[in-house]
Amino acid sequence: MSTSASPSTQHGTGPAATRRPGPVLVVSDVDSTFIRDEVIELFARHAGVEEQVAKVTAAAMRGELDFTQSLHARVKALAGLPVEVIHDVRREVRLTEGAAEFVAGLAAGGHTLALVSGGFEEVVTPLAARMGIGHVVANRFEVADGRFTGRVAGRVVDRRVKAATLVELAQRLGIPVENTVAVGDGANDLDMLSVAGTGIAFCAKPVLREAADIVIDRPDLRLVLDALAIDRP
């Protein structure tokens, strides 16, 4: 059963209490979790196809569409965009409330934060670098002659890749699975929450809420620290 953590209820302490002493690995989704936006929709706005892309994104996050197929369809709609638009989108991205304190609180406690995104490293990597986050996995746009080709370069970061990344990173850092935490909002995060020691649904779709150990309904990342009994900075 999930534990609700909303403005009107107390945070659950069960999952936090079961972890071993020592550092924690928190793996967070990015779009609509660490940031308030869906990055591909910001690109779609510049391409004049925002409404079309947003409908596909919403269906994929509800688990109604295969994520990989939906991503390819959405990226195809961006074909022809000049790469310069990347700089515009980076400026448009809005951090979720409490993001800076979330990062600082984890760092102060000796914990590790990784961003694992079905979005795009062209935006996520510079954002992570600016905030001192050293672990990032995300998709990449294929570019030719200074324009988006409408294809994804390399593998797609889908729900299986997200889960595998959490497991591999925990092993590399020597952190037991009991001390891993996954934070996400949509169906693409289901496998990640399943393999983590603690799964947190953050302002999430129903399909993810049902699978989570902790549910946070207010878009404030400081509530994740509270739910994990990690001190705020």
XYZ file of C-alpha atoms in Angstrom:
233
model
C 0.000 0.000 0.000
C 1.293 3.451 -0.804
C 1.820 6.152 1.786
C 0.387 9.540 0.877
C 2.468 12.682 1.380
C 0.421 15.734 0.533
C -0.083 19.176 2.100
C -2.813 17.774 4.342
C -1.194 14.503 5.428
C 1.975 13.363 7.145
C 4.837 11.751 5.266
C 5.186 7.998 5.580
C 8.320 6.766 7.376
C 8.032 3.047 6.644
C 10.250 2.839 3.548
C 12.805 5.248 5.013
C 12.972 3.251 8.221
C 13.776 -0.001 6.412
C 16.903 1.207 4.616
C 20.332 0.305 5.899
C 22.609 2.886 7.483
C 24.790 4.627 4.948
C 24.441 6.558 1.714
C 21.303 6.530 -0.420
C 21.073 6.554 -4.214
C 18.134 8.618 -5.478
C 17.308 8.216 -9.167
C 14.898 10.859 -10.380
C 12.946 11.245 -13.569
C 13.307 14.720 -15.074
C 10.307 15.899 -17.098
C 7.351 16.786 -14.843
C 9.412 15.627 -11.866
C 12.747 17.401 -11.440
C 11.514 20.086 -13.824
C 7.983 21.365 -14.338
C 8.028 20.943 -18.107
C 7.951 18.180 -20.708
C 11.044 19.104 -22.716
C 9.829 17.614 -25.965
C 6.736 19.809 -25.749
C 8.946 22.884 -25.453
C 10.680 21.851 -28.666
C 7.298 21.120 -30.240
C 6.147 24.648 -29.430
C 9.007 25.995 -31.539
C 8.010 23.606 -34.343
C 4.345 24.655 -34.176
C 3.163 21.153 -33.204
C 2.849 21.493 -29.427
C -0.777 20.376 -29.152
C -0.167 17.291 -31.300
C 2.921 16.267 -29.320
C 1.372 17.021 -25.926
C -1.523 14.636 -26.600
C 0.888 11.802 -27.406
C 3.024 12.577 -24.351
C 0.007 12.501 -22.038
C -1.188 9.164 -23.419
C 2.282 7.643 -23.073
C 2.620 8.824 -19.463
C -0.754 7.291 -18.637
C 0.525 3.995 -20.027
C -1.870 3.988 -22.981
C 0.891 3.996 -25.620
C 4.232 2.228 -25.911
C 6.802 4.795 -24.791
C 9.408 4.026 -27.450
C 6.917 4.192 -30.301
C 5.427 7.384 -28.910
C 8.856 8.977 -28.564
C 9.784 8.207 -32.153
C 6.468 9.705 -33.301
C 6.990 12.866 -31.275
C 10.599 13.346 -32.379
C 9.577 12.824 -36.016
C 7.296 15.850 -35.666
C 10.386 17.978 -34.896
C 12.177 17.200 -38.164
C 13.724 20.302 -39.676
C 14.060 22.347 -36.489
C 17.386 24.226 -36.387
C 19.736 23.129 -33.604
C 19.861 26.699 -32.314
C 16.457 26.127 -30.761
C 18.195 23.998 -28.100
C 19.526 27.174 -26.488
C 16.025 28.646 -26.359
C 14.575 25.534 -24.732
C 17.329 25.455 -22.107
C 16.314 28.954 -21.057
C 12.629 28.024 -20.960
C 12.959 25.025 -18.621
C 11.543 25.629 -15.147
C 12.838 23.751 -12.119
C 10.270 22.165 -9.842
C 9.854 23.973 -6.541
C 12.438 22.838 -4.006
C 14.803 21.357 -6.609
C 17.865 23.253 -5.377
C 17.196 22.258 -1.770
C 16.558 18.668 -2.858
C 19.976 18.516 -4.516
C 21.707 20.273 -1.627
C 20.049 18.138 1.034
C 21.097 14.901 -0.617
C 24.648 16.147 -1.104
C 24.918 17.352 2.495
C 23.860 13.915 3.724
C 26.469 12.148 1.607
C 23.855 10.716 -0.761
C 23.937 10.448 -4.566
C 21.411 11.887 -7.007
C 21.112 10.687 -10.607
C 18.820 12.024 -13.318
C 17.462 9.361 -15.662
C 15.227 10.812 -18.321
C 13.101 9.871 -21.276
C 13.821 13.458 -22.313
C 16.965 14.739 -23.969
C 20.527 15.150 -22.792
C 20.921 18.308 -24.869
C 18.837 19.950 -22.134
C 19.285 17.659 -19.124
C 23.092 17.433 -19.119
C 23.767 21.194 -18.920
C 21.068 21.527 -16.275
C 22.624 18.744 -14.198
C 26.111 20.222 -14.557
C 24.853 23.601 -13.363
C 23.377 21.979 -10.253
C 26.311 19.710 -9.478
C 24.629 16.439 -10.464
C 27.180 14.035 -11.882
C 25.034 11.165 -13.150
C 22.767 11.679 -16.176
C 21.170 9.269 -18.636
C 18.857 10.620 -21.350
C 18.013 10.404 -25.043
C 19.778 12.336 -27.789
C 18.450 14.006 -30.905
C 19.949 12.991 -34.232
C 21.189 16.093 -36.055
C 22.399 16.586 -39.632
C 23.352 19.821 -41.390
C 22.402 21.859 -38.347
C 18.839 20.552 -38.120
C 16.932 17.824 -36.288
C 16.441 14.808 -38.543
C 13.301 13.689 -36.702
C 15.076 10.642 -35.286
C 16.544 9.644 -31.921
C 20.287 8.989 -31.891
C 21.133 5.627 -30.300
C 19.042 3.700 -27.826
C 15.822 5.018 -26.362
C 15.768 5.529 -22.597
C 12.569 3.637 -21.889
C 11.249 2.072 -18.691
C 13.620 -0.917 -18.933
C 16.679 1.276 -19.443
C 15.685 3.430 -16.492
C 15.432 0.397 -14.208
C 18.697 -1.076 -15.483
C 20.455 2.241 -14.931
C 19.345 2.339 -11.295
C 20.607 -1.200 -10.677
C 23.918 -0.662 -12.486
C 24.634 2.633 -10.766
C 23.857 1.192 -7.326
C 26.248 -1.683 -7.989
C 28.961 0.681 -9.219
C 28.598 2.862 -6.111
C 28.370 -0.100 -3.739
C 24.943 0.945 -2.488
C 22.542 -1.877 -1.483
C 19.192 -2.005 -3.232
C 17.446 -1.235 0.064
C 19.100 2.177 -0.110
C 17.943 3.048 -3.599
C 15.052 5.404 -4.255
C 13.256 6.020 -7.540
C 11.190 9.179 -8.082
C 8.921 9.611 -11.096
C 5.537 10.647 -12.423
C 4.504 8.405 -15.334
C 4.237 4.909 -16.759
C 7.783 5.123 -18.092
C 8.969 5.062 -14.451
C 7.131 1.884 -13.431
C 10.068 -0.528 -13.772
C 12.409 1.878 -11.989
C 10.068 2.166 -9.013
C 9.633 -1.602 -8.992
C 13.344 -2.404 -8.639
C 14.174 0.393 -6.189
C 14.171 -0.084 -2.451
C 11.677 2.775 -2.212
C 9.463 3.998 -5.054
C 8.045 7.520 -4.916
C 5.202 8.691 -7.163
C 5.626 12.446 -7.512
C 2.496 14.290 -8.708
C 2.019 11.117 -10.687
C -0.415 9.467 -13.054
C -2.722 6.843 -11.487
C -0.790 3.931 -13.001
C 2.336 4.957 -11.085
C 0.588 5.969 -7.877
C -0.753 2.435 -7.540
C 2.753 0.961 -7.768
C 4.507 3.377 -5.399
C 5.566 3.038 -1.764
C 5.151 6.773 -1.205
C 2.845 9.209 -3.002
C 3.610 12.928 -2.997
C 0.859 15.104 -4.419
C 2.367 18.576 -4.049
C 4.996 19.680 -6.604
C 7.746 20.412 -4.071
C 10.873 18.261 -4.138
C 11.691 19.112 -0.530
C 8.853 16.748 0.361
C 10.957 13.886 -1.031
C 13.646 14.680 1.556
C 10.996 14.710 4.267
C 9.546 11.391 3.126
C 12.997 9.803 3.248
C 13.840 11.314 6.636
C 16.742 13.244 5.108
C 17.390 16.668 6.589
C 16.593 19.732 4.518
C 19.589 22.048 4.010
